[in-house]
Tab-separated table of C-alpha atoms and ligand atoms in Angstrom:
chain	number	residue	atom	x	y	z
V	1	MET	CA	0.601	6.229	45.590
V	2	SER	CA	2.239	5.420	41.941
V	3	ASN	CA	-0.626	6.255	38.882
V	4	THR	CA	1.195	3.630	36.603
V	5	LEU	CA	-1.368	2.538	34.232
V	6	ILE	CA	-1.472	-1.265	33.543
V	7	ILE	CA	-1.702	-2.149	30.209
V	8	ASN	CA	-1.244	-5.670	28.548
V	9	ASP	CA	-4.867	-6.677	29.010
V	10	ALA	CA	-6.156	-3.684	26.624
V	11	ILE	CA	-2.737	-4.901	24.042
V	12	MET	CA	-3.977	-8.412	24.002
V	13	ARG	CA	-7.736	-8.229	23.172
V	14	MET	CA	-6.870	-5.557	20.443
V	15	LEU	CA	-4.579	-9.068	19.066
V	16	SER	CA	-5.799	-12.342	16.893
V	17	ALA	CA	-5.699	-15.655	18.956
V	18	ALA	CA	-2.319	-16.569	17.494
V	19	ALA	CA	-0.795	-13.248	17.799
V	20	ARG	CA	-1.785	-13.543	21.896
V	21	HIS	CA	-0.655	-16.911	22.082
V	22	PHE	CA	2.337	-15.382	20.776
V	23	LEU	CA	3.225	-13.019	23.251
V	24	LYS	CA	1.901	-14.915	26.432
V	25	THR	CA	5.112	-17.458	24.799
V	26	ALA	CA	7.397	-14.759	24.356
V	27	ALA	CA	6.870	-13.084	27.868
V	28	LYS	CA	6.872	-16.072	29.062
V	29	GLU	CA	10.555	-17.215	27.348
V	30	ALA	CA	11.840	-13.761	27.939
V	31	ALA	CA	11.274	-13.809	31.954
V	32	ALA	CA	13.040	-17.228	32.139
V	33	ARG	CA	16.317	-15.863	30.552
V	34	GLY	CA	16.606	-13.253	32.246
V	35	GLN	CA	15.760	-10.693	29.682
V	36	GLU	CA	13.232	-7.156	29.531
V	37	LEU	CA	10.200	-7.285	26.489
V	38	TYR	CA	8.108	-4.764	26.161
V	39	ALA	CA	5.626	-4.620	23.721
V	40	ILE	CA	5.880	-1.069	21.509
V	41	GLY	CA	5.192	1.359	19.125
V	42	GLY	CA	2.045	1.168	17.396
V	43	ILE	CA	0.785	-1.388	19.424
V	44	VAL	CA	0.401	0.092	22.276
V	45	ARG	CA	-1.468	2.817	20.974
V	46	ASP	CA	-3.961	0.222	18.880
V	47	GLY	CA	-4.210	-1.319	21.915
V	48	LEU	CA	-4.609	2.247	24.236
V	49	MET	CA	-7.398	2.869	20.965
V	50	SER	CA	-9.013	-0.258	21.419
V	51	ARG	CA	-7.986	-0.386	17.564
V	52	PRO	CA	-7.235	-3.508	16.289
V	53	ALA	CA	-3.761	-4.379	15.735
V	54	ASN	CA	-1.778	-7.607	13.208
V	55	ASP	CA	1.805	-7.108	13.986
V	56	LEU	CA	3.246	-7.292	16.762
V	57	ASP	CA	6.668	-4.638	17.753
V	58	LEU	CA	8.498	-6.012	20.565
V	59	SER	CA	11.583	-4.667	22.092
V	60	THR	CA	14.290	-6.717	24.487
V	61	ASP	CA	17.737	-5.408	26.444
V	62	ARG	CA	19.463	-8.158	24.314
V	63	ASP	CA	20.475	-10.854	22.058
V	64	ALA	CA	17.164	-10.261	20.172
V	65	ILE	CA	18.155	-12.322	17.434
V	66	ASP	CA	18.818	-15.564	20.383
V	67	LEU	CA	15.273	-15.282	21.220
V	68	ALA	CA	13.717	-14.668	18.325
V	69	LYS	CA	15.018	-17.906	16.380
V	70	LYS	CA	13.594	-20.071	19.957
V	71	LEU	CA	9.868	-17.980	19.442
V	72	ALA	CA	10.321	-19.495	15.961
V	73	GLY	CA	11.147	-22.741	17.361
V	74	LEU	CA	8.549	-22.619	19.834
V	75	THR	CA	5.986	-20.793	18.213
V	76	ALA	CA	6.360	-22.510	14.717
V	77	GLY	CA	6.904	-19.625	12.597
V	78	LYS	CA	8.964	-18.469	10.016
V	79	LEU	CA	12.265	-16.084	11.295
V	80	THR	CA	14.441	-13.610	8.840
V	81	ARG	CA	16.697	-11.683	10.906
V	82	HIS	CA	18.323	-8.970	10.409
V	83	PRO	CA	22.321	-9.022	11.697
V	84	ARG	CA	22.583	-5.462	10.632
V	85	PHE	CA	19.866	-3.934	12.345
V	86	GLY	CA	20.007	-6.457	15.671
V	87	THR	CA	15.987	-7.718	14.659
V	88	ALA	CA	14.519	-10.515	13.543
V	89	THR	CA	10.530	-11.132	12.106
V	90	ILE	CA	8.754	-13.965	12.744
V	91	THR	CA	5.805	-14.332	10.476
V	92	CYS	CA	2.753	-16.912	11.298
V	93	ASP	CA	-0.367	-18.076	9.904
V	94	ASP	CA	-2.239	-14.055	10.751
V	95	PHE	CA	0.512	-11.792	12.119
V	96	HIS	CA	4.140	-10.668	12.236
V	97	ALA	CA	5.678	-10.264	14.951
V	98	ASP	CA	9.334	-7.828	14.854
V	99	ILE	CA	11.914	-8.609	17.742
V	100	ALA	CA	14.245	-6.105	18.226
V	101	THR	CA	17.214	-4.750	20.477
V	102	LEU	CA	16.445	-1.760	22.505
V	103	ARG	CA	18.578	0.942	20.799
V	104	ARG	CA	19.843	4.860	20.633
V	105	GLU	CA	19.021	6.037	16.791
V	106	THR	CA	21.702	9.474	15.454
V	107	TYR	CA	21.797	11.104	12.320
V	108	GLU	CA	24.615	12.165	11.453
V	109	LYS	CA	22.954	12.896	7.441
V	110	PRO	CA	19.627	14.444	7.349
V	111	GLY	CA	16.922	12.421	5.669
V	112	ALA	CA	20.457	9.524	5.585
V	113	LEU	CA	19.166	5.880	8.069
V	114	PRO	CA	20.287	6.372	11.756
V	115	VAL	CA	23.081	5.421	12.800
V	116	VAL	CA	22.238	2.481	15.722
V	117	ALA	CA	23.547	1.591	18.957
V	118	PRO	CA	22.219	-0.259	21.926
V	119	GLY	CA	20.111	1.950	24.681
V	120	SER	CA	18.434	1.784	27.190
V	121	LEU	CA	14.083	1.330	27.254
V	122	LYS	CA	14.111	5.833	27.279
V	123	ASP	CA	16.701	6.040	24.140
V	124	ASP	CA	14.602	3.494	21.872
V	125	LEU	CA	11.323	5.473	22.574
V	126	ASN	CA	12.666	8.678	22.502
V	127	ARG	CA	14.323	8.258	18.768
V	128	ARG	CA	11.185	7.612	17.628
V	129	ASP	CA	8.665	9.885	15.298
V	130	PHE	CA	5.458	10.789	17.387
V	131	THR	CA	4.503	10.586	20.777
V	132	VAL	CA	2.070	8.654	20.683
V	133	ASN	CA	3.866	5.920	18.217
V	134	ALA	CA	6.707	6.124	21.684
V	135	MET	CA	4.689	4.211	24.113
V	136	ALA	CA	6.037	1.009	25.472
V	137	CYS	CA	4.086	-2.135	27.588
V	138	ARG	CA	6.386	-4.349	29.758
V	139	PHE	CA	5.464	-8.213	29.317
V	140	ALA	CA	8.850	-9.415	31.167
V	141	PRO	CA	9.768	-9.404	33.425
V	142	GLU	CA	6.711	-9.362	36.634
V	143	PRO	CA	4.613	-7.575	37.620
V	144	ALA	CA	3.555	-7.094	33.974
V	145	GLY	CA	1.211	-4.088	31.911
V	146	GLU	CA	3.223	-0.862	32.914
V	147	LEU	CA	2.480	1.622	31.029
V	148	VAL	CA	6.332	3.230	29.684
V	149	ASP	CA	5.220	6.718	27.952
V	150	PRO	CA	7.883	9.709	29.139
V	151	CYS	CA	6.766	11.463	26.225
V	152	HIS	CA	3.307	12.013	27.404
V	153	GLY	CA	1.820	9.918	24.405
V	154	GLN	CA	-1.635	8.652	26.421
V	155	ALA	CA	-2.191	12.425	26.869
V	156	ASP	CA	-1.977	12.952	22.902
V	157	ILE	CA	-4.562	10.800	22.468
V	158	ALA	CA	-6.769	12.077	24.403
V	159	ALA	CA	-6.099	14.936	22.330
V	160	ARG	CA	-6.258	13.655	19.029
V	161	LEU	CA	-3.239	15.211	18.658
V	162	ILE	CA	0.127	14.276	16.183
V	163	ARG	CA	2.531	15.826	17.685
V	164	VAL	CA	6.866	15.628	17.035
V	165	LEU	CA	9.462	14.781	20.162
V	166	HIS	CA	11.673	17.380	18.845
V	167	SER	CA	11.898	20.030	16.042
V	168	GLY	CA	14.447	18.604	14.593
V	169	SER	CA	12.110	15.564	13.779
V	170	PHE	CA	11.627	16.011	9.926
V	171	ARG	CA	14.840	17.466	9.381
V	172	ASP	CA	16.242	13.693	11.072
V	173	ASP	CA	13.786	11.209	8.889
V	174	PRO	CA	11.877	13.335	5.800
V	175	THR	CA	9.420	9.696	5.284
V	176	ARG	CA	8.219	11.559	8.512
V	177	VAL	CA	6.226	13.533	6.763
V	178	TRP	CA	4.028	11.546	5.095
V	179	ARG	CA	3.780	9.242	8.179
V	180	ALA	CA	2.219	11.851	10.375
V	181	LEU	CA	-0.404	12.246	7.451
V	182	ARG	CA	-1.079	8.617	7.577
V	183	TYR	CA	-1.165	8.402	10.768
V	184	GLU	CA	-3.279	11.842	10.950
V	185	GLN	CA	-6.049	10.655	8.584
V	186	ARG	CA	-6.108	7.370	9.768
V	187	LEU	CA	-6.601	8.173	13.673
V	188	GLY	CA	-8.839	10.870	13.416
V	189	PHE	CA	-6.140	13.034	14.894
V	190	ARG	CA	-5.303	16.005	14.032
V	191	LEU	CA	-0.900	17.758	13.742
V	192	GLU	CA	-0.490	20.085	16.858
V	193	ASP	CA	0.135	23.795	15.940
V	194	ALA	CA	4.288	23.090	16.240
V	195	THR	CA	4.578	20.122	14.633
V	196	GLU	CA	2.629	21.501	10.861
V	197	LYS	CA	4.423	24.261	10.981
V	198	TRP	CA	7.525	22.015	11.623
V	199	LEU	CA	6.247	19.663	9.075
V	200	ARG	CA	5.514	22.672	6.224
V	201	ARG	CA	9.338	23.621	7.139
V	202	ASP	CA	10.525	20.950	6.757
V	203	ALA	CA	8.569	18.793	3.604
V	204	PRO	CA	10.853	19.736	0.973
V	205	ARG	CA	13.465	17.451	2.610
V	206	LEU	CA	11.912	14.576	0.781
V	207	ALA	CA	13.136	15.422	-2.159
V	208	ASP	CA	17.292	14.162	-0.402
V	209	ILE	CA	15.057	10.707	0.297
V	210	SER	CA	16.053	7.559	-2.029
V	211	GLY	CA	12.833	6.352	-4.777
V	212	GLU	CA	12.854	3.040	-2.333
V	213	ARG	CA	12.314	5.069	1.018
V	214	LEU	CA	9.515	7.384	-1.209
V	215	ARG	CA	7.928	4.611	-2.886
V	216	TYR	CA	7.944	2.539	0.750
V	217	GLU	CA	6.087	5.804	1.888
V	218	ILE	CA	3.273	6.276	-0.130
V	219	GLU	CA	2.793	2.621	-1.097
V	220	CYS	CA	2.029	3.171	2.919
V	221	VAL	CA	-0.475	6.052	1.833
V	222	CYS	CA	-2.257	3.472	-0.798
V	223	ARG	CA	-3.085	1.062	1.944
V	224	GLU	CA	-5.114	3.329	3.955
V	225	ASP	CA	-8.711	3.039	3.693
V	226	ARG	CA	-9.118	6.408	1.679
V	227	PRO	CA	-5.806	7.792	0.054
V	228	GLU	CA	-7.503	10.520	-1.257
V	229	ASP	CA	-7.112	12.128	2.123
V	230	ILE	CA	-4.057	11.293	2.715
V	231	PHE	CA	-2.923	13.495	-0.457
V	232	ARG	CA	-5.279	15.888	-0.202
V	233	ARG	CA	-4.252	16.595	3.205
V	234	ALA	CA	-0.466	16.668	0.750
V	235	ALA	CA	-1.750	19.193	-1.136
V	236	ALA	CA	-2.705	21.500	1.486
V	237	LEU	CA	-0.231	21.468	3.360
V	238	GLY	CA	2.549	21.431	0.609
V	239	VAL	CA	3.579	17.847	0.599
V	240	LEU	CA	2.572	16.952	-3.080
V	241	ASP	CA	4.633	19.664	-4.354
V	242	THR	CA	7.734	17.718	-3.495
V	243	LEU	CA	6.193	15.183	-6.338
V	244	PRO	CA	5.360	17.045	-9.433
V	245	GLY	CA	3.025	17.048	-11.247
V	246	LEU	CA	0.175	15.444	-9.584
V	247	ASN	CA	-2.679	16.995	-7.993
V	248	ILE	CA	-5.803	16.404	-6.412
V	249	ASP	CA	-9.436	17.900	-7.127
V	250	ASP	CA	-12.501	16.956	-5.518
V	251	GLU	CA	-12.880	14.582	-9.139
V	252	THR	CA	-9.946	12.423	-8.169
V	253	ARG	CA	-11.676	11.679	-5.300
V	254	LEU	CA	-14.557	10.537	-6.282
V	255	ARG	CA	-12.603	8.571	-8.969
V	256	PHE	CA	-10.384	7.260	-6.281
V	257	GLU	CA	-13.721	5.801	-4.595
V	258	THR	CA	-14.958	4.160	-7.919
V	259	ALA	CA	-11.794	2.497	-8.100
V	260	ARG	CA	-12.412	0.901	-4.878
V	261	THR	CA	-16.069	0.025	-5.555
V	262	LEU	CA	-14.005	-2.346	-8.525
V	263	TYR	CA	-12.103	-4.347	-6.206
V	264	LEU	CA	-14.216	-5.318	-3.783
V	265	PRO	CA	-13.349	-7.500	-0.993
V	266	LYS	CA	-10.023	-6.469	-1.863
V	267	LYS	CA	-8.108	-2.951	-1.267
V	268	PRO	CA	-7.257	-1.370	-5.225
V	269	PRO	CA	-2.999	-2.343	-5.678
V	270	ALA	CA	-0.841	1.465	-5.538
V	271	ALA	CA	-0.692	1.062	-9.317
V	272	VAL	CA	-4.142	1.666	-9.296
V	273	TYR	CA	-4.016	5.329	-7.207
V	274	LEU	CA	-1.294	6.522	-8.775
V	275	SER	CA	-2.144	5.924	-12.231
V	276	LEU	CA	-5.495	7.783	-11.354
V	277	LEU	CA	-3.409	10.668	-10.349
V	278	THR	CA	-0.988	10.377	-12.889
V	279	PHE	CA	-2.972	9.256	-15.836
V	280	ASN	CA	-2.933	13.493	-17.235
V	281	MET	CA	-0.036	14.290	-17.060
V	282	ASN	CA	2.377	14.709	-20.284
V	283	ILE	CA	4.955	11.485	-21.134
V	284	GLU	CA	7.387	13.069	-19.773
V	285	ALA	CA	6.135	14.417	-16.455
V	286	LEU	CA	5.025	10.837	-15.731
V	287	ASP	CA	8.943	9.069	-16.590
V	288	GLY	CA	9.779	11.246	-14.722
V	289	PHE	CA	7.587	10.290	-11.494
V	290	ILE	CA	7.761	6.617	-12.788
V	291	VAL	CA	11.633	7.319	-11.746
V	292	ARG	CA	11.445	9.497	-8.853
V	293	LEU	CA	9.447	6.524	-6.527
V	294	ARG	CA	11.666	3.925	-8.701
V	295	LEU	CA	8.678	1.466	-9.421
V	296	PRO	CA	9.141	-1.603	-10.358
V	297	ARG	CA	8.103	-2.542	-14.107
V	298	LYS	CA	4.627	-3.779	-13.663
V	299	ALA	CA	3.423	-0.604	-11.788
V	300	ALA	CA	5.197	1.469	-14.312
V	301	LEU	CA	3.687	-0.768	-16.923
V	302	VAL	CA	-0.370	-0.112	-15.065
V	303	LEU	CA	0.451	4.242	-15.228
V	304	ARG	CA	2.169	4.429	-18.972
V	305	GLN	CA	-0.973	1.711	-20.684
V	306	THR	CA	-3.344	4.293	-18.131
V	307	ASN	CA	-1.577	7.147	-19.490
V	308	GLY	CA	-2.041	6.081	-22.793
V	309	LEU	CA	-5.212	5.284	-23.018
V	310	MET	CA	-6.610	7.526	-22.084
V	311	LEU	CA	-5.127	9.603	-24.619
V	312	LYS	CA	-7.045	7.027	-27.111
V	313	LEU	CA	-10.539	6.589	-25.329
V	314	PRO	CA	-11.801	10.232	-27.594
V	315	GLY	CA	-10.878	7.980	-30.383
V	316	LEU	CA	-13.840	5.346	-29.474
V	317	LYS	CA	-17.517	5.855	-30.604
V	318	GLU	CA	-20.453	5.937	-29.484
V	319	ASP	CA	-21.645	3.298	-31.398
V	320	ALA	CA	-18.667	1.427	-31.785
V	321	LYS	CA	-19.305	-2.283	-32.172
V	322	PRO	CA	-18.518	-4.826	-29.555
V	323	SER	CA	-15.497	-6.007	-31.824
V	324	ALA	CA	-13.649	-2.714	-32.151
V	325	VAL	CA	-13.819	-1.582	-28.544
V	326	THR	CA	-12.370	-5.168	-27.746
V	327	THR	CA	-9.124	-4.092	-30.452
V	328	LEU	CA	-8.630	-0.691	-28.574
V	329	LEU	CA	-8.993	-2.483	-25.287
V	330	GLN	CA	-7.790	-6.216	-25.690
V	331	ASP	CA	-3.805	-5.386	-25.181
V	332	THR	CA	-4.220	-3.629	-21.903
V	333	ASP	CA	-3.799	-4.782	-18.470
V	334	VAL	CA	-6.699	-5.135	-16.451
V	335	ASN	CA	-5.613	-2.434	-13.983
V	336	ALA	CA	-5.141	0.291	-16.307
V	337	LEU	CA	-8.564	-0.160	-17.584
V	338	ARG	CA	-10.600	-0.555	-14.237
V	339	VAL	CA	-7.942	3.163	-13.560
V	340	ALA	CA	-9.540	4.589	-17.161
V	341	LEU	CA	-13.473	2.495	-15.937
V	342	ALA	CA	-13.169	4.555	-13.143
V	343	ALA	CA	-11.665	7.845	-14.741
V	344	ALA	CA	-13.548	8.410	-17.969
V	345	GLY	CA	-15.436	11.613	-18.231
V	346	SER	CA	-18.445	10.150	-20.529
V	347	ARG	CA	-20.638	7.675	-19.852
V	348	SER	CA	-20.650	5.563	-22.889
V	349	VAL	CA	-16.668	4.943	-22.812
V	350	LYS	CA	-17.313	3.822	-19.236
V	351	ARG	CA	-20.230	1.610	-20.829
V	352	GLN	CA	-17.793	0.232	-23.008
V	353	ILE	CA	-15.101	-0.389	-21.118
V	354	GLY	CA	-16.651	-1.934	-18.664
V	355	ASP	CA	-18.849	-4.056	-21.221
V	356	TYR	CA	-14.939	-5.124	-22.105
V	357	LEU	CA	-14.280	-6.163	-18.704
V	358	ASP	CA	-17.211	-8.525	-17.778
V	359	LYS	CA	-18.511	-8.975	-21.417
V	360	TYR	CA	-15.663	-9.166	-23.937
V	361	ARG	CA	-12.899	-10.098	-22.749
V	362	HIS	CA	-14.236	-13.688	-22.179
V	363	VAL	CA	-16.030	-14.573	-25.225
V	364	ARG	CA	-13.594	-17.161	-27.780
V	365	PRO	CA	-14.963	-18.232	-30.769
V	366	LEU	CA	-16.614	-21.899	-30.646
V	367	LEU	CA	-14.519	-23.555	-32.863
V	368	ASN	CA	-10.523	-24.051	-31.084
V	369	GLY	CA	-7.597	-24.112	-33.094
V	370	ASP	CA	-8.130	-27.864	-33.678
V	371	ASP	CA	-11.175	-27.508	-35.528
V	372	LEU	CA	-10.023	-25.127	-38.208
V	373	LEU	CA	-6.823	-26.753	-38.579
V	374	ALA	CA	-9.215	-30.094	-38.844
V	375	MET	CA	-11.017	-27.684	-41.581
V	376	GLY	CA	-7.604	-27.354	-43.456
V	377	ILE	CA	-6.212	-23.759	-42.061
V	378	ALA	CA	-2.340	-23.236	-42.293
V	379	PRO	CA	-1.108	-23.267	-39.070
V	380	GLY	CA	0.591	-20.292	-38.143
V	381	PRO	CA	-0.817	-16.835	-38.839
V	382	ALA	CA	-3.704	-17.340	-40.942
V	383	LEU	CA	-5.333	-19.829	-37.885
V	384	ARG	CA	-4.872	-16.907	-35.874
V	385	GLU	CA	-6.471	-14.798	-37.880
V	386	THR	CA	-9.512	-16.439	-38.399
V	387	LEU	CA	-9.901	-17.194	-34.685
V	388	ARG	CA	-9.888	-12.791	-34.017
V	389	ARG	CA	-11.830	-13.007	-36.942
V	390	LEU	CA	-13.742	-14.955	-35.845
V	391	ARG	CA	-14.321	-13.687	-32.000
V	392	SER	CA	-15.229	-10.755	-33.659
V	393	ALA	CA	-18.040	-12.150	-35.291
V	394	ARG	CA	-19.402	-14.147	-32.071
V	395	LEU	CA	-18.236	-10.714	-30.454
V	396	ASP	CA	-21.001	-8.781	-32.595
V	397	GLY	CA	-23.602	-10.950	-32.953
V	398	LEU	CA	-22.980	-11.971	-36.478
V	399	SER	CA	-22.277	-15.670	-35.083
V	400	ARG	CA	-23.992	-17.998	-32.768
V	401	THR	CA	-23.134	-21.547	-33.350
V	402	LYS	CA	-20.669	-23.797	-34.007
V	403	GLN	CA	-22.896	-24.224	-37.722
V	404	ASP	CA	-22.296	-20.314	-38.348
V	405	GLU	CA	-18.637	-20.320	-37.293
V	406	MET	CA	-17.640	-23.355	-40.217
V	407	ALA	CA	-19.937	-21.419	-42.762
V	408	LEU	CA	-18.013	-17.871	-41.734
V	409	VAL	CA	-14.756	-19.737	-42.625
V	410	ALA	CA	-15.792	-21.634	-45.732
V	411	GLY	CA	-16.702	-18.133	-47.190
V	412	TYR	CA	-12.688	-16.448	-45.707
V	413	THR	CA	-11.279	-18.952	-47.216
V	414	SER	CA	-13.353	-19.177	-50.580
V	415	LYS	CA	-12.615	-15.896	-50.650
V	416	THR	CA	-8.435	-16.239	-49.699
V	417	PRO	CA	-6.444	-16.506	-53.689
P	1	LIG	N1	9.501	4.928	13.995
P	1	LIG	C1	9.670	5.745	13.849
P	1	LIG	N2	9.936	6.142	12.728
P	1	LIG	C2	9.973	6.279	11.909
P	1	LIG	C3	9.354	4.569	11.346
P	1	LIG	C4	9.402	4.073	12.876
P	1	LIG	O1	10.086	6.172	14.776
P	1	LIG	N3	10.488	6.753	10.286
P	1	LIG	C5	9.006	3.560	15.367
P	1	LIG	C6	7.403	4.383	15.535
P	1	LIG	O2	7.973	4.079	16.828
P	1	LIG	C7	6.403	2.952	15.031
P	1	LIG	C8	7.363	2.149	14.998
P	1	LIG	O3	8.565	2.955	14.673
P	1	LIG	O4	5.140	2.870	16.108
P	1	LIG	C9	6.519	0.521	13.675
P	1	LIG	O5	6.765	1.097	12.191
P	1	LIG	P1	5.438	0.434	11.787
P	1	LIG	O6	5.846	-0.091	11.923
P	1	LIG	O7	6.343	2.383	10.420
P	1	LIG	O8	4.205	1.702	12.828
P	1	LIG	P2	3.598	1.048	13.697
P	1	LIG	O9	3.063	2.076	14.588
P	1	LIG	O10	3.421	-0.604	13.998
P	1	LIG	O11	1.782	1.527	12.650
P	1	LIG	P3	1.237	0.568	11.829
P	1	LIG	O12	0.238	0.805	12.523
P	1	LIG	O13	0.674	1.769	10.362
P	1	LIG	O14	2.161	-0.610	11.344
């Protein structure tokens, strides 16, 4: 009597209707070609745990790109090929599917990308990061649905453990350090004892990976529901020491929560969380962080502006006029302002930033450029300055109507020599 577990329906149930249709089409096409097709990795884990899954990871025993090309045609998906890796991605409405040829991997140098060669299903599962991610489910040929679980991932799901497959796993691929912490918090699991020991031992090897790879991992952390829990765990395990200057305490956690409320129903961009971790670094340390993560210009700007703004905020008097608040804040990116709102210690400063974001930044004078030209104001700097003064007057309640503004303009011009 075999104790084969059939899990294709459990996987299917966790997919969107479009993804389900895609997987059925893929299984049919693979079977027609006499190819094997497996759902593999996270999708199997999520199916076993009854967690919704968006992305499909599929593997076949040969010609993944050719199969993907056919499937893109059958499902009106957009095909992207990665010939170097023998893989392809198909993007459809609400999901994407990665299709790969089964392979084995060897690491010639710790931290470098692996050398890839065709392999069996077992080789492919054995190259993976954690037991819970090293399972597959056959979708072709029939009979479909069998769970392939040579590393006992199902038992680790039951025991709620994140376990690497061998002692050298983090050394081979130090990005797995961040992945382990991510899954641990996301799934509510804990690191298995030996895994934790090896993670602590090999975390310093994160220093060897490229900025792009490190940034990708940190961005993945920031996309989780509660990145603060992952950063806190990283601090406890010594992983945060690989990003010098970062620390996280209870205040930081509250700030993360506040920041999230400012972006609902979406999630804050990664740069917002990173700014909350770096706003009180000195400028050299901040530059070092930005360079280490090779942050793109836009994200780096948010970090730098937040850092600069937090130094300026103590200069904001409690009774500052709205125009003064606006002058201080108006050239700052909205994301940096939201970080400052979440991070500021003073209630009055929080209120002032909130007022700027909700009200002041939308205030414009009632007269526009054409009105001012018609009133004889010269185009160029004089016009811009008049608009600025009118905006300030409106912000501070000194003008309410067009007539008020016209009177102010008359006053400005009569004083101009
Ligand atoms: N994988 C790995 N080592 C890595 C990255 C990925 O072994 N450094 C394997 C894992 O088996 C993982 C699969 O590749 O399940 C797909 O990777 P990814 O899409 O990053 O992970 P998912 O498990 O699909 O997780 P998520 O739910 O975060 O998308």
